[in-house]
mmCIF file of C-alpha atoms in Angstrom:
data_model
loop_
_atom_site.group_PDB
_atom_site.id
_atom_site.type_symbol
_atom_site.label_atom_id
_atom_site.label_comp_id
_atom_site.label_asym_id
_atom_site.label_seq_id
_atom_site.Cartn_x
_atom_site.Cartn_y
_atom_site.Cartn_z
ATOM 1 C CA MET A 226 136.265 30.536 101.588
ATOM 2 C CA PRO A 227 137.634 33.829 101.974
ATOM 3 C CA ARG A 228 135.445 36.752 102.677
ATOM 4 C CA ILE A 229 135.346 39.299 99.691
ATOM 5 C CA LYS A 230 136.069 42.959 100.776
ATOM 6 C CA ILE A 231 134.083 45.448 99.051
ATOM 7 C CA LYS A 232 136.112 48.668 98.407
ATOM 8 C CA ARG A 233 134.484 51.410 100.132
ATOM 9 C CA THR A 234 134.341 54.914 98.634
ATOM 10 C CA ALA A 235 133.310 58.228 99.982
ATOM 11 C CA PRO A 236 130.126 59.572 98.759
ATOM 12 C CA SER A 237 130.440 62.677 96.391
ATOM 13 C CA VAL A 238 127.922 65.229 95.819
ATOM 14 C CA ASP A 239 127.835 67.456 92.814
ATOM 15 C CA MET A 240 127.875 71.030 94.176
ATOM 16 C CA THR A 241 127.413 72.773 90.810
ATOM 17 C CA ALA A 242 123.738 72.996 90.974
ATOM 18 C CA MET A 243 124.057 74.569 94.532
ATOM 19 C CA SER A 244 126.655 77.153 93.379
ATOM 20 C CA ASP A 245 124.364 78.191 90.507
ATOM 21 C CA VAL A 246 121.492 78.567 93.035
ATOM 22 C CA THR A 247 123.759 80.529 95.360
ATOM 23 C CA PHE A 248 124.818 83.116 92.649
ATOM 24 C CA LEU A 249 121.357 83.538 91.454
ATOM 25 C CA LEU A 250 120.122 84.416 94.902
ATOM 26 C CA LEU A 251 122.881 86.692 95.393
ATOM 27 C CA ASN A 252 122.132 88.558 92.150
ATOM 28 C CA PHE A 253 118.513 88.720 93.165
ATOM 29 C CA PHE A 254 119.210 90.327 96.496
ATOM 30 C CA VAL A 255 121.861 92.698 94.751
ATOM 31 C CA MET A 256 119.343 93.897 92.084
ATOM 32 C CA THR A 257 116.316 94.149 94.298
ATOM 33 C CA ALA A 258 118.039 95.884 97.238
ATOM 34 C CA VAL A 259 116.953 99.327 98.146
ATOM 35 C CA PHE A 260 120.080 101.328 99.193
ATOM 36 C CA LYS A 261 119.713 104.240 101.991
ATOM 37 C CA ALA A 262 119.835 107.688 100.193
ATOM 38 C CA PRO A 263 122.511 109.849 101.675
ATOM 39 C CA GLU A 264 121.451 112.739 103.827
ATOM 40 C CA PRO A 265 122.963 116.206 104.052
ATOM 41 C CA ILE A 266 122.092 116.291 107.612
ATOM 42 C CA PRO A 267 122.330 112.907 109.683
ATOM 43 C CA VAL A 268 119.398 112.574 112.127
ATOM 44 C CA ASP A 269 119.552 110.204 115.114
ATOM 45 C CA THR A 270 115.937 109.102 115.467
ATOM 46 C CA PRO A 271 114.431 108.081 118.975
ATOM 47 C CA ALA A 272 113.800 104.607 119.721
ATOM 48 C CA SER A 273 110.373 102.664 120.047
ATOM 49 C CA ILE A 274 108.955 99.346 119.517
ATOM 50 C CA THR A 275 106.786 99.891 116.447
ATOM 51 C CA THR A 276 107.171 97.506 113.786
ATOM 52 C CA GLU A 277 105.385 99.398 110.942
ATOM 53 C CA LYS A 278 107.661 99.783 107.951
ATOM 54 C CA ILE A 279 108.268 103.092 106.000
ATOM 55 C CA PRO A 280 106.192 103.099 102.773
ATOM 56 C CA ASP A 281 108.041 102.743 99.528
ATOM 57 C CA GLU A 282 105.902 105.319 97.565
ATOM 58 C CA ASN A 283 103.297 108.107 97.928
ATOM 59 C CA PHE A 284 104.916 109.984 100.768
ATOM 60 C CA ALA A 285 106.648 113.171 101.774
ATOM 61 C CA MET A 286 109.056 112.970 104.566
ATOM 62 C CA ILE A 287 110.038 116.097 106.752
ATOM 63 C CA THR A 288 113.244 115.871 108.426
ATOM 64 C CA ILE A 289 114.049 117.885 111.632
ATOM 65 C CA SER A 290 117.742 118.093 112.700
ATOM 66 C CA ASN A 291 118.904 118.394 116.117
ATOM 67 C CA ASP A 292 119.299 122.172 115.611
ATOM 68 C CA GLY A 293 115.911 122.691 114.206
ATOM 69 C CA LYS A 294 116.517 122.743 110.602
ATOM 70 C CA CYS A 295 113.864 121.407 108.274
ATOM 71 C CA LEU A 296 114.280 119.311 105.146
ATOM 72 C CA LEU A 297 112.073 117.845 102.670
ATOM 73 C CA SER A 298 111.851 114.651 100.428
ATOM 74 C CA ILE A 299 109.131 113.749 98.069
ATOM 75 C CA ALA A 300 109.003 110.090 96.937
ATOM 76 C CA GLU A 301 107.084 110.338 93.553
ATOM 77 C CA LYS A 302 109.195 111.934 90.864
ATOM 78 C CA ASP A 303 106.066 113.202 88.967
ATOM 79 C CA VAL A 304 104.741 114.693 92.101
ATOM 80 C CA LYS A 305 108.134 116.139 92.892
ATOM 81 C CA GLU A 306 108.274 117.765 89.491
ATOM 82 C CA LYS A 307 104.875 119.405 89.255
ATOM 83 C CA THR A 308 105.313 120.600 93.053
ATOM 84 C CA LEU A 309 108.516 122.330 91.943
ATOM 85 C CA GLU A 310 106.746 124.070 88.971
ATOM 86 C CA LYS A 311 103.954 125.321 91.280
ATOM 87 C CA ILE A 312 106.339 126.460 93.920
ATOM 88 C CA ALA A 313 108.431 128.254 91.322
ATOM 89 C CA ASN A 314 105.422 129.884 89.909
ATOM 90 C CA LYS A 315 103.920 130.925 93.343
ATOM 91 C CA TYR A 316 107.353 132.471 94.420
ATOM 92 C CA SER A 317 108.169 133.945 90.897
ATOM 93 C CA ILE A 318 111.351 131.921 90.547
ATOM 94 C CA ALA A 319 112.601 131.259 86.949
ATOM 95 C CA LEU A 320 114.492 127.943 86.797
ATOM 96 C CA THR A 321 116.356 126.696 83.636
ATOM 97 C CA PRO A 322 115.938 123.298 82.589
ATOM 98 C CA GLU A 323 119.371 122.398 83.742
ATOM 99 C CA GLU A 324 118.421 123.587 87.326
ATOM 100 C CA LYS A 325 115.335 121.593 87.100
ATOM 101 C CA GLU A 326 117.124 118.556 86.135
ATOM 102 C CA LYS A 327 119.569 119.174 89.146
ATOM 103 C CA PHE A 328 116.510 119.659 91.560
ATOM 104 C CA MET A 329 114.911 116.386 90.464
ATOM 105 C CA ALA A 330 118.163 114.498 91.176
ATOM 106 C CA LEU A 331 118.042 115.701 94.728
ATOM 107 C CA GLU A 332 116.906 113.155 97.368
ATOM 108 C CA THR A 333 116.406 115.885 100.013
ATOM 109 C CA LEU A 334 115.793 119.649 99.863
ATOM 110 C CA GLY A 335 116.978 121.802 102.679
ATOM 111 C CA VAL A 336 117.284 125.377 101.568
ATOM 112 C CA PRO A 337 115.070 128.596 101.562
ATOM 113 C CA LEU A 338 113.579 129.458 98.163
ATOM 114 C CA ARG A 339 115.586 132.592 97.796
ATOM 115 C CA GLN A 340 118.754 130.483 97.899
ATOM 116 C CA LEU A 341 117.462 127.940 95.402
ATOM 117 C CA LYS A 342 119.034 129.268 92.457
ATOM 118 C CA GLN A 343 122.279 129.597 94.049
ATOM 119 C CA PHE A 344 122.140 126.230 95.502
ATOM 120 C CA LEU A 345 121.470 124.581 92.217
ATOM 121 C CA SER A 346 124.540 126.268 90.917
ATOM 122 C CA LEU A 347 126.705 124.612 93.265
ATOM 123 C CA PRO A 348 128.824 121.560 92.131
ATOM 124 C CA SER A 349 127.348 118.259 92.714
ATOM 125 C CA ASP A 350 129.497 117.168 95.630
ATOM 126 C CA LYS A 351 128.571 120.290 97.472
ATOM 127 C CA LEU A 352 124.828 119.644 97.340
ATOM 128 C CA MET A 353 124.859 117.070 100.168
ATOM 129 C CA ASP A 354 127.190 119.385 102.415
ATOM 130 C CA LYS A 355 125.564 120.318 105.698
ATOM 131 C CA ALA A 356 126.836 123.845 105.341
ATOM 132 C CA TYR A 357 124.951 124.480 102.255
ATOM 133 C CA ASN A 358 121.615 123.148 103.454
ATOM 134 C CA PRO A 359 120.462 125.743 106.231
ATOM 135 C CA GLY A 360 117.028 124.375 106.101
ATOM 136 C CA ILE A 361 113.507 125.147 104.694
ATOM 137 C CA ALA A 362 111.891 128.267 106.243
ATOM 138 C CA VAL A 363 109.011 127.365 108.633
ATOM 139 C CA ASP A 364 106.934 129.348 111.048
ATOM 140 C CA THR A 365 103.499 128.931 112.428
ATOM 141 C CA THR A 366 101.621 131.115 109.700
ATOM 142 C CA THR A 367 100.046 130.078 106.450
ATOM 143 C CA ASN A 368 102.020 132.911 104.510
ATOM 144 C CA LEU A 369 104.623 133.046 101.971
ATOM 145 C CA SER A 370 107.191 133.059 104.862
ATOM 146 C CA ASN A 371 106.079 129.491 105.826
ATOM 147 C CA GLU A 372 107.752 127.811 102.836
ATOM 148 C CA LEU A 373 107.370 124.326 104.317
ATOM 149 C CA PHE A 374 103.660 125.017 104.373
ATOM 150 C CA ASN A 375 103.680 125.707 100.825
ATOM 151 C CA TRP A 376 105.791 122.947 99.654
ATOM 152 C CA ILE A 377 103.533 120.333 101.562
ATOM 153 C CA SER A 378 100.258 121.902 100.434
ATOM 154 C CA ALA A 379 101.438 121.953 96.795
ATOM 155 C CA ALA A 380 102.791 118.305 97.040
ATOM 156 C CA ARG A 381 99.623 117.175 98.584
ATOM 157 C CA THR A 382 97.354 118.762 95.920
ATOM 158 C CA ILE A 383 99.340 117.529 92.990
ATOM 159 C CA ASN A 384 99.615 113.974 94.441
ATOM 160 C CA TYR A 385 95.892 113.846 94.514
ATOM 161 C CA GLN A 386 95.420 115.361 91.196
ATOM 162 C CA LEU A 387 97.878 112.722 89.462
ATOM 163 C CA HIS A 388 97.306 109.613 91.805
ATOM 164 C CA GLU A 389 93.940 110.346 93.423
ATOM 165 C CA LYS A 390 95.571 109.359 96.885
ATOM 166 C CA GLN A 391 96.108 111.363 99.928
ATOM 167 C CA LEU A 392 100.015 111.953 100.414
ATOM 168 C CA GLN A 393 101.404 110.346 103.348
ATOM 169 C CA ILE A 394 103.301 112.622 105.654
ATOM 170 C CA LEU A 395 106.147 111.215 107.645
ATOM 171 C CA ILE A 396 108.280 113.334 110.227
ATOM 172 C CA LYS A 397 111.689 112.118 110.968
ATOM 173 C CA ALA A 398 113.028 114.274 114.004
ATOM 174 C CA ASP A 399 116.111 113.929 115.682
ATOM 175 C CA ALA A 400 115.849 112.396 119.191
ATOM 176 C CA ASN A 401 117.706 115.711 120.573
ATOM 177 C CA VAL A 402 115.811 118.333 118.811
ATOM 178 C CA LYS A 403 113.786 120.611 120.948
ATOM 179 C CA PHE A 404 109.949 120.526 120.994
ATOM 180 C CA PRO A 405 109.494 123.859 119.561
ATOM 181 C CA ALA A 406 110.878 123.044 116.236
ATOM 182 C CA VAL A 407 108.671 119.922 116.112
ATOM 183 C CA GLY A 408 105.763 121.835 117.207
ATOM 184 C CA GLN A 409 106.222 124.332 114.378
ATOM 185 C CA VAL A 410 106.240 121.437 111.757
ATOM 186 C CA ILE A 411 102.989 119.892 113.405
ATOM 187 C CA GLU A 412 101.302 123.291 113.480
ATOM 188 C CA THR A 413 102.057 123.816 109.803
ATOM 189 C CA LEU A 414 100.415 120.580 108.974
ATOM 190 C CA ARG A 415 97.248 121.306 111.137
ATOM 191 C CA ASN A 416 96.941 124.649 109.485
ATOM 192 C CA GLN A 417 96.250 122.634 106.153
ATOM 193 C CA LYS A 418 94.193 120.042 107.945
ATOM 194 C CA ALA A 419 96.780 117.436 107.513
ATOM 195 C CA ASN A 420 96.115 115.931 110.991
ATOM 196 C CA LYS A 421 97.170 112.541 110.093
ATOM 197 C CA PHE A 422 101.214 111.830 109.873
ATOM 198 C CA SER A 423 103.713 109.288 111.203
ATOM 199 C CA PHE A 424 106.929 109.764 113.067
ATOM 200 C CA ILE A 425 109.865 107.804 112.101
ATOM 201 C CA THR A 426 111.834 105.834 114.813
ATOM 202 C CA SER A 427 114.526 103.364 115.190
ATOM 203 C CA MET A 428 113.908 99.948 116.628
ATOM 204 C CA LYS A 429 114.397 99.741 120.356
ATOM 205 C CA SER A 430 116.945 97.323 121.292
ATOM 206 C CA GLU A 431 116.129 94.626 124.124
ATOM 207 C CA VAL A 432 117.920 95.107 127.392
#
């Protein structure tokens, strides 16, 4: 009796469900990704082996460029707004609603207060230009001349009033910056008893 041959067919897998899952995951990562904000002055941070992540909220970051310029970022919008109001009042700077709105859109501030109104009148594409960000005035005093001291002091006070938390201070210094510039910032923090702060570094590659 002849043997019956069974026709063999290649197995097929319906990939429709897998494609749906892939697109859902892609959408999730795109919608939840946090993009790095552009910086007016790029900073090349030193390398280290620390694995502690930068916080997502409740912090102020002081950036120090390789030529010693200081810039400031405040994470919380409400703290940033109230801090601006306090500083503008302290230095007798009258800001229009349009200027305040433009300030709030900034990720990083890098101008002395005497130039703030002129800076906020610039076109938006000029605000991130290094040439228009000469840095915040900083020295080792606690006077009005040390504008970084007053920005940080106001932000710490406002943050505690609004959120009942101590503001985390981060320092992002360029690897090539000279120590006196970093020393002035550290002294500015110590003068207001802000002795707990963190340095931002990049991951050290394994050799």
